[in-house]
C-alpha positions as a Python dict, from the first residue, in 0.01 Angstrom:
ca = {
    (1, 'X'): (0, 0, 0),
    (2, 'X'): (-275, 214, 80),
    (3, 'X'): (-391, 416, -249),
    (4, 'X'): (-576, 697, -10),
    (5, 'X'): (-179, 753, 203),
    (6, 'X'): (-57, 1005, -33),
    (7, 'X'): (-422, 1210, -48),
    (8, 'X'): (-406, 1222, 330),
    (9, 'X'): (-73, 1312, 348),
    (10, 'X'): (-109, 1594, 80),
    (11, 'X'): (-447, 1682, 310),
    (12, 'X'): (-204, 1738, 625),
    (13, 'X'): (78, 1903, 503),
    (14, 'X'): (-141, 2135, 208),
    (15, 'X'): (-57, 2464, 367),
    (16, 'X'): (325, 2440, 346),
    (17, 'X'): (273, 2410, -61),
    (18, 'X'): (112, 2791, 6),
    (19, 'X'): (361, 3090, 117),
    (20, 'X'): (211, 3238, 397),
    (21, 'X'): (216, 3576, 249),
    (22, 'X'): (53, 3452, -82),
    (23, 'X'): (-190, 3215, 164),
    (24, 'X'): (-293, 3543, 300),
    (25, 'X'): (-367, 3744, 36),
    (26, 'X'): (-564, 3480, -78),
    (27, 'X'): (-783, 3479, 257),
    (28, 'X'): (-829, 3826, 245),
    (29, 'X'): (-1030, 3849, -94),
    (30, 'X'): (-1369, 3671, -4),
    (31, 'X'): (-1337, 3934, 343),
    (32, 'X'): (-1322, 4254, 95),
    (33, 'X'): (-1551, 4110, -117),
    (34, 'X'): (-1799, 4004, 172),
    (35, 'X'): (-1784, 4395, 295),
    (36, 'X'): (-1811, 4541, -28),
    (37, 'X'): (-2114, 4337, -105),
    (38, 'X'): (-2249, 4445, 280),
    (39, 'X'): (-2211, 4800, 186),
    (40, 'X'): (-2448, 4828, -78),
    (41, 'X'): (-2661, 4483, -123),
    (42, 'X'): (-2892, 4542, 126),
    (43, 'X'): (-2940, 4872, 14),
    (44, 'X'): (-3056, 4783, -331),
    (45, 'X'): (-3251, 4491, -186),
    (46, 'X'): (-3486, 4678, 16),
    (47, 'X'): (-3544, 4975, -262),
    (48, 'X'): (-3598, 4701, -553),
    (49, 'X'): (-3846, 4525, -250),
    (50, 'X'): (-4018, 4821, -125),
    (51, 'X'): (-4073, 4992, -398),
    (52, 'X'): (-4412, 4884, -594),
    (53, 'X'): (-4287, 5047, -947),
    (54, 'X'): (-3982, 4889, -932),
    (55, 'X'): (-4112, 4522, -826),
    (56, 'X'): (-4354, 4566, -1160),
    (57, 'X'): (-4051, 4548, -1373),
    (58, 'X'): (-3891, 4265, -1451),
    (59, 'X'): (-3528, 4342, -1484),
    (60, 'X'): (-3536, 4467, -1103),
    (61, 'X'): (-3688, 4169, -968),
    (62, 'X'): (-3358, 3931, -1188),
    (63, 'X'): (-3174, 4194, -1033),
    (64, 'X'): (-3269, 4159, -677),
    (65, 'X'): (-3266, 3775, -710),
    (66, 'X'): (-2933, 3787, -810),
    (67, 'X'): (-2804, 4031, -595),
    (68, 'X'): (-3000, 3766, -310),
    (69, 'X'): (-2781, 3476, -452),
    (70, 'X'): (-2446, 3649, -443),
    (71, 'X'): (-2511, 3823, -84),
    (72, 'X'): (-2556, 3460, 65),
    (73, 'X'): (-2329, 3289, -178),
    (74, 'X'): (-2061, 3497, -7),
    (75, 'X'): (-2173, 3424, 347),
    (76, 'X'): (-2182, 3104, 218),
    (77, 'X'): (-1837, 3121, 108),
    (78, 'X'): (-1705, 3340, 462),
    (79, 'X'): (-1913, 3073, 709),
    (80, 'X'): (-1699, 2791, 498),
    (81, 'X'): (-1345, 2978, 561),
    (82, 'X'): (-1418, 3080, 912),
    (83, 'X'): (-1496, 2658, 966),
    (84, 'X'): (-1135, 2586, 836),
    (85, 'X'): (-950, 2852, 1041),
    (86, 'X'): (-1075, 2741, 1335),
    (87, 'X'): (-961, 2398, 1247),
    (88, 'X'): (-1327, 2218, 1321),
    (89, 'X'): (-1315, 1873, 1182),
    (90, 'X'): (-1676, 1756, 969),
    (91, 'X'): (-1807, 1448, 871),
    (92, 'X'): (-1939, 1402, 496),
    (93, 'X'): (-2282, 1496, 580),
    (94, 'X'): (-2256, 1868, 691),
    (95, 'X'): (-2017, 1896, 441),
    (96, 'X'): (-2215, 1790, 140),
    (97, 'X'): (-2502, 2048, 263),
    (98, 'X'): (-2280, 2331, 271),
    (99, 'X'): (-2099, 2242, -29),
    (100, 'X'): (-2478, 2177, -186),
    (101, 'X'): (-2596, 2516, -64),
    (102, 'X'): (-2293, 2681, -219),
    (103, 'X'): (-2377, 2550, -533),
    (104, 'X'): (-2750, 2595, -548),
    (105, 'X'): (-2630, 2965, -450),
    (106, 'X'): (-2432, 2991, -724),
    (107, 'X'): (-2624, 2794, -1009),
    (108, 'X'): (-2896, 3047, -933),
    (109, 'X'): (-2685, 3391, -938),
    (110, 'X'): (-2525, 3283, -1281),
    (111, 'X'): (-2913, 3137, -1409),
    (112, 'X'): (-3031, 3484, -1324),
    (113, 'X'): (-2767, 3686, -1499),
    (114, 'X'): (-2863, 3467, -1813),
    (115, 'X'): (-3209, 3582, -1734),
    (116, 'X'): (-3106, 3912, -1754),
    (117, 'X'): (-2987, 3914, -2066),
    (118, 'X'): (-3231, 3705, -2246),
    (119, 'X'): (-3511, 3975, -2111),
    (120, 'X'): (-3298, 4256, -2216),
    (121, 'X'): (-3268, 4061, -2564),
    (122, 'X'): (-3649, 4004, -2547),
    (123, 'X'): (-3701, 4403, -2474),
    (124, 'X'): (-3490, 4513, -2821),
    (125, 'X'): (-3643, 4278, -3018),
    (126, 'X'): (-4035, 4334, -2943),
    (127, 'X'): (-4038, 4652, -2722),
    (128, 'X'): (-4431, 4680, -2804),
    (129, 'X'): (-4518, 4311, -2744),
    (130, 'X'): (-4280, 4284, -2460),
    (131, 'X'): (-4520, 4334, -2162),
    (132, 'X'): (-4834, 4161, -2323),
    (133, 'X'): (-4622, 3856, -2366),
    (134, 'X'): (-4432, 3922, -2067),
    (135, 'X'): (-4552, 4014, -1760),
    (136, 'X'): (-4461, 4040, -1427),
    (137, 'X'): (-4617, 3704, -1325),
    (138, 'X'): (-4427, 3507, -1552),
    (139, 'X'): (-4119, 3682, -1406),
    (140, 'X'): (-4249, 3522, -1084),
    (141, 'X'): (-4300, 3177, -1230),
    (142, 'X'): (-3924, 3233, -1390),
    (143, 'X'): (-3753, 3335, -1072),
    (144, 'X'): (-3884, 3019, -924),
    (145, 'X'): (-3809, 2812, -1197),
    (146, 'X'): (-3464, 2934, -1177),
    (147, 'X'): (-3409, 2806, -789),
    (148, 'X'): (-3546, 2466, -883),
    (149, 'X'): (-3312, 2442, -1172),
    (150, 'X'): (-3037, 2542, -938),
    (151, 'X'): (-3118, 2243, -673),
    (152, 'X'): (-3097, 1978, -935),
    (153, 'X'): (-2791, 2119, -1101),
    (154, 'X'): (-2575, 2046, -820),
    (155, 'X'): (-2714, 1740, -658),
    (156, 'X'): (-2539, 1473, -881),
    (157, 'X'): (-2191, 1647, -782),
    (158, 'X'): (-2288, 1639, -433),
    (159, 'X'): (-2459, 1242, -453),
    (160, 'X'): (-2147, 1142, -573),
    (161, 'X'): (-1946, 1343, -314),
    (162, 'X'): (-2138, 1153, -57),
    (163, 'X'): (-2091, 835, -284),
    (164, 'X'): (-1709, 850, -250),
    (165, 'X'): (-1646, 975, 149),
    (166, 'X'): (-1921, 633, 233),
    (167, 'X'): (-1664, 391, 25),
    (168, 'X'): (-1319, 553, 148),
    (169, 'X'): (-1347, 789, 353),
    (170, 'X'): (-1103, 1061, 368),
    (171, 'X'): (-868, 1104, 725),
    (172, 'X'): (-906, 1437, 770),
    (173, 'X'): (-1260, 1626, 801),
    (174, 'X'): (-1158, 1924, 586),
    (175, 'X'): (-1392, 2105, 422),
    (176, 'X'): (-1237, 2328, 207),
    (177, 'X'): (-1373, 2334, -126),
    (178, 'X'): (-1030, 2389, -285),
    (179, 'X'): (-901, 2141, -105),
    (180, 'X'): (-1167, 1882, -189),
    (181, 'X'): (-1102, 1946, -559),
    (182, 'X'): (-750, 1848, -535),
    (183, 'X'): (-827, 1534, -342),
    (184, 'X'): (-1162, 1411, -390),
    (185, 'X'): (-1257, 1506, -787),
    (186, 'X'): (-905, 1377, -940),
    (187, 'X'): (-925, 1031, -735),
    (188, 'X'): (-1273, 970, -792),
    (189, 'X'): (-1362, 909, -1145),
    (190, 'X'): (-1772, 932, -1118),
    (191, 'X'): (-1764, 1246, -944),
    (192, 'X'): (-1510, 1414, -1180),
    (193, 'X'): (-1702, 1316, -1493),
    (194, 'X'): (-2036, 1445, -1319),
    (195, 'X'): (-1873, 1796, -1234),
    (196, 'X'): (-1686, 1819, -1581),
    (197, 'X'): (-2080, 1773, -1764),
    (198, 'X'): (-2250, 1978, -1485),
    (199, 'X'): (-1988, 2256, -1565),
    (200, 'X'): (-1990, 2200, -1943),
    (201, 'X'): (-2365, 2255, -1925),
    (202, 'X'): (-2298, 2595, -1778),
    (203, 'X'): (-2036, 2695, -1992),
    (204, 'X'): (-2250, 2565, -2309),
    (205, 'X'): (-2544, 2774, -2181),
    (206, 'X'): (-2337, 3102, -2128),
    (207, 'X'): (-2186, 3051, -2470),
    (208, 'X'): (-2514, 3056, -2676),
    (209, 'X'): (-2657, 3375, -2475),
    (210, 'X'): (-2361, 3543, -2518),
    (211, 'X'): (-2384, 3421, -2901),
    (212, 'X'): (-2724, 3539, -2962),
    (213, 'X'): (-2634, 3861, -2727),
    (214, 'X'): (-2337, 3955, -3029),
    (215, 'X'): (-2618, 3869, -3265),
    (216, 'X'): (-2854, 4067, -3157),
    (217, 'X'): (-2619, 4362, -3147),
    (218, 'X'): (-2518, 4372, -3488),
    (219, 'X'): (-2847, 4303, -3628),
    (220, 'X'): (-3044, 4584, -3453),
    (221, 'X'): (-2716, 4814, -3503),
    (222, 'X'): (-2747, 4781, -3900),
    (223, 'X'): (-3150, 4769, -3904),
    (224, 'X'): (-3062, 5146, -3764),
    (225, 'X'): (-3222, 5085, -3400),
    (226, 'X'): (-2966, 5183, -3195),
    (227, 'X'): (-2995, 5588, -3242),
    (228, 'X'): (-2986, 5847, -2990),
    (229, 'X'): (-2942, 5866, -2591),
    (230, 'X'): (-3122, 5497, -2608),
    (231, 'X'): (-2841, 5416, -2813),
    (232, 'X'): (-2586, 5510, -2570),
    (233, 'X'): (-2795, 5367, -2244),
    (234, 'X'): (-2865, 5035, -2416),
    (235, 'X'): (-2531, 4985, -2542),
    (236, 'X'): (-2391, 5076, -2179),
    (237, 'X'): (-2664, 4819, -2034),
    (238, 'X'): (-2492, 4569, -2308),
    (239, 'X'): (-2135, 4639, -2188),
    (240, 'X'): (-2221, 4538, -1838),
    (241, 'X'): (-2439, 4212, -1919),
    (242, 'X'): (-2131, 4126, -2135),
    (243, 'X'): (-1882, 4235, -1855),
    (244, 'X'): (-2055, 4048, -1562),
    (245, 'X'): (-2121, 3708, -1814),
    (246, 'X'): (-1733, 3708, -1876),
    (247, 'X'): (-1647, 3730, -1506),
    (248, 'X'): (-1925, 3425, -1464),
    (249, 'X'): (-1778, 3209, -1749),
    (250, 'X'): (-1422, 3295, -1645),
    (251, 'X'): (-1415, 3047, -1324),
    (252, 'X'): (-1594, 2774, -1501),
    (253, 'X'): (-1378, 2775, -1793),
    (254, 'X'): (-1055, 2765, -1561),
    (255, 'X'): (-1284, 2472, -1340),
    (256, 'X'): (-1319, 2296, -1680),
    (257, 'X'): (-944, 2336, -1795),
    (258, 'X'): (-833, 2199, -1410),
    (259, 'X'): (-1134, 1916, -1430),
    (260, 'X'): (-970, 1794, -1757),
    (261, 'X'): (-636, 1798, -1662),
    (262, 'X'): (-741, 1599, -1322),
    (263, 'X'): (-811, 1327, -1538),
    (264, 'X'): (-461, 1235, -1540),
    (265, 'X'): (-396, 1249, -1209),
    (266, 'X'): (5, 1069, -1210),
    (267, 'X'): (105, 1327, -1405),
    (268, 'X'): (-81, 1637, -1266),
    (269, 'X'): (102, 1821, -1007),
    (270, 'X'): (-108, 1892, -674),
    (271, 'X'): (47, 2174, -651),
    (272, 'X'): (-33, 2310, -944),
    (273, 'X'): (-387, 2192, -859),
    (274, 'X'): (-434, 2354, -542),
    (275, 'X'): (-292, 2674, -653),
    (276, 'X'): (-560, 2690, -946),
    (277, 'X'): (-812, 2577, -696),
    (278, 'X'): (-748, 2817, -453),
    (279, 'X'): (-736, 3140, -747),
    (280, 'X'): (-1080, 3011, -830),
    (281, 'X'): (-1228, 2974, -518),
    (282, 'X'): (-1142, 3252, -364),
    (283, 'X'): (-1046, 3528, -671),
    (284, 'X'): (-1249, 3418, -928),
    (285, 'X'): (-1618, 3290, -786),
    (286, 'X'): (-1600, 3617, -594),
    (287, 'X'): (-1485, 3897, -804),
    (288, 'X'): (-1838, 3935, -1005),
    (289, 'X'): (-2015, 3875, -673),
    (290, 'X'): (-1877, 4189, -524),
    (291, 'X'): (-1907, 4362, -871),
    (292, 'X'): (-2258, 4316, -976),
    (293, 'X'): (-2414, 4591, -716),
    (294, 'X'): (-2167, 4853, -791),
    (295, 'X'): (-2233, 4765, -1233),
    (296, 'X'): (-2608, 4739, -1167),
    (297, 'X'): (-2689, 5003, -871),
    (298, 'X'): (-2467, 5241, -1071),
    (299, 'X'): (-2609, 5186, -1383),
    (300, 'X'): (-3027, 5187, -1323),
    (301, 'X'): (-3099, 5556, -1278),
    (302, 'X'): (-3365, 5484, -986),
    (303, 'X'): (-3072, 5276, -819),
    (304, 'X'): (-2823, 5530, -852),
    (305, 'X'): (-3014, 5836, -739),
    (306, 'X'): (-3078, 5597, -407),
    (307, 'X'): (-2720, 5502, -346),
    (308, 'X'): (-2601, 5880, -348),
    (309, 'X'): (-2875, 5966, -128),
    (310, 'X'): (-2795, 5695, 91),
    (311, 'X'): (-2421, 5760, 106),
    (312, 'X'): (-2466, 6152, 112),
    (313, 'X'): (-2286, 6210, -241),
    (314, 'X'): (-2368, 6499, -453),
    (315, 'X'): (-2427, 6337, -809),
    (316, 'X'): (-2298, 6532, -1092),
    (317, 'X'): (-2538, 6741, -1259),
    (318, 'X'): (-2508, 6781, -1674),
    (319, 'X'): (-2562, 7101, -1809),
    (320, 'X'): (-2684, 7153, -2168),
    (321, 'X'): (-2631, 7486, -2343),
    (322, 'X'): (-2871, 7663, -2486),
    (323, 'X'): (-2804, 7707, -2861),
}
């Protein structure tokens, strides 16, 4: 018997597992996301880029970086679903690169969110040192360190991808990330052990910042730092760093659970699989994507005052009384 005939038969006959109603509702997520992200993204990016004051700071330049990542993560993500609609059949190798851009995409919005927060952390903690031993060039030297990090992340996951499809290649040319998870990841043992680390990795990473971010918190809130409106700005700041990390981590920890339970594959249901695949993929991965602009353009005062400009909105004004 052929140990690759139930794969390919679960790779034919996938969409009857879905509901067609449930099938579409999936679909229709990365689209809203995808227009809410067109709405404002390229907005923000050409303020943060045209703007000389704004380039000098560091936390705009993570910010347009990662607002860069998510806007062609998502593109990314629509070019991928548009592929599979329209039924076109690919061989490993185009596959692999837009699986591998996907990822480098990805690796470098969530490496720039941790960014974020480690400069935020490094603002609190030495506000006067902060732009002697910080400045804008090194910013630079980080934003490129970040995308180089984010090429090697994924590049095991995608050697071994390659690895598997040139040993036994797969029937049908699908490529459908969820998909791929279900079939490729639980019956190839390499590749699932090089995802589960590459994704541990992550996970470990986002774990500590958010760690030292809780840290941090308490420590400068009993030394008696957090007082006035910078209290109430800084702690808002900290609510949406600790927002947006918990939508990253929230899809990696679910990957992680589904990677683990892939290891027994006899016993794991593919439907089950594909389901959890599929509410990743298209829910999860997404949802902070098409988030971040509205958190971050509607938090920075410069950004906001731009996007009510731009969208001809009269911003509330706050009236103090004279006492």
């Amino acid at each position: 018997t052929n140990p690759h005939l139930p794969a390919e038969m679960f790779a034919h006959e996938w969409h009857g597992f879905i509901p067609p109603c449930h099938m579409k509702v999936l679909q229709l997520c990365p689209i809203l996301a995808f227009l809410a992200i067109l709405l404002i993204t390229p907005v923000l990016l050409v303020r943060i880029l045209s703007r000389v004051d704004l380039r000098q700071q560091t936390r705009y330049l993570l910010l347009a970086n990662v607002l860069f990542s998510d806007l062609l993560f998502v593109c990314m993500n629509i070019l991928s679903a548009c592929i599979n609609l329209a039924g076109v059949l690919m061989t490993e190798w185009p596959c692999a690169v837009l699986l591998f851009l996907s990822a480098v995409l990805y690796s470098s919005g969530v490496l720039s969110i941790t960014a974020m927060v480690l400069d935020t952390c490094f603002a609190v903690l030495a506000p006067f040192r902060y732009l002697a031993l910080w400045p804008v060039s090194r910013t630079y030297g980080a934003i490129v360190a970040i995308w180089v990090i984010s090429v090697f992340l994924p590049a095991a996951a995608v050697g071994m991808f390659l690895w598997y499809h040139s040993t036994a290649p797969c029937a049908l040319h699908l490529c459908s990330l969820p998909l791929l998870m279900v079939l490729t990841v639980s019956h190839f043992r390499p590749l699932h052990v090089s995802m589960l680390l590459t994704v541990t990795g992550i996970i470990f990473i986002l774990i500590l910042v958010l760690s030292g971010y809780l840290i941090l918190y308490f420590c400068t809130r009993s030394s008696g730092v957090w007082k006035g409106e910078t209290s109430s700005r800084a702690r808002g700041t900290f609510l949406i760093h600790y927002l947006h990390l918990f939508l990253a981590f929230c899809p990696l920890l679910v990957l992680m659970i589904e990677l683990m339970l892939c290891h027994n594959s006899e016993t794991m249901d593919p439907k089950a699989s594909l389901w959890m695949s599929l509410v990743v993929c298209n829910i999860l991965l997404i949802l902070p994507k098409a988030l971040a602009p509205y958190l971050y353009g509607l938090r920075y005062r410069e950004l906001c005052n731009l996007l009510f400009q731009f969208f001809h909105l009269n911003r509330p004004t706050t009236i103090t009384p004279v006492i």
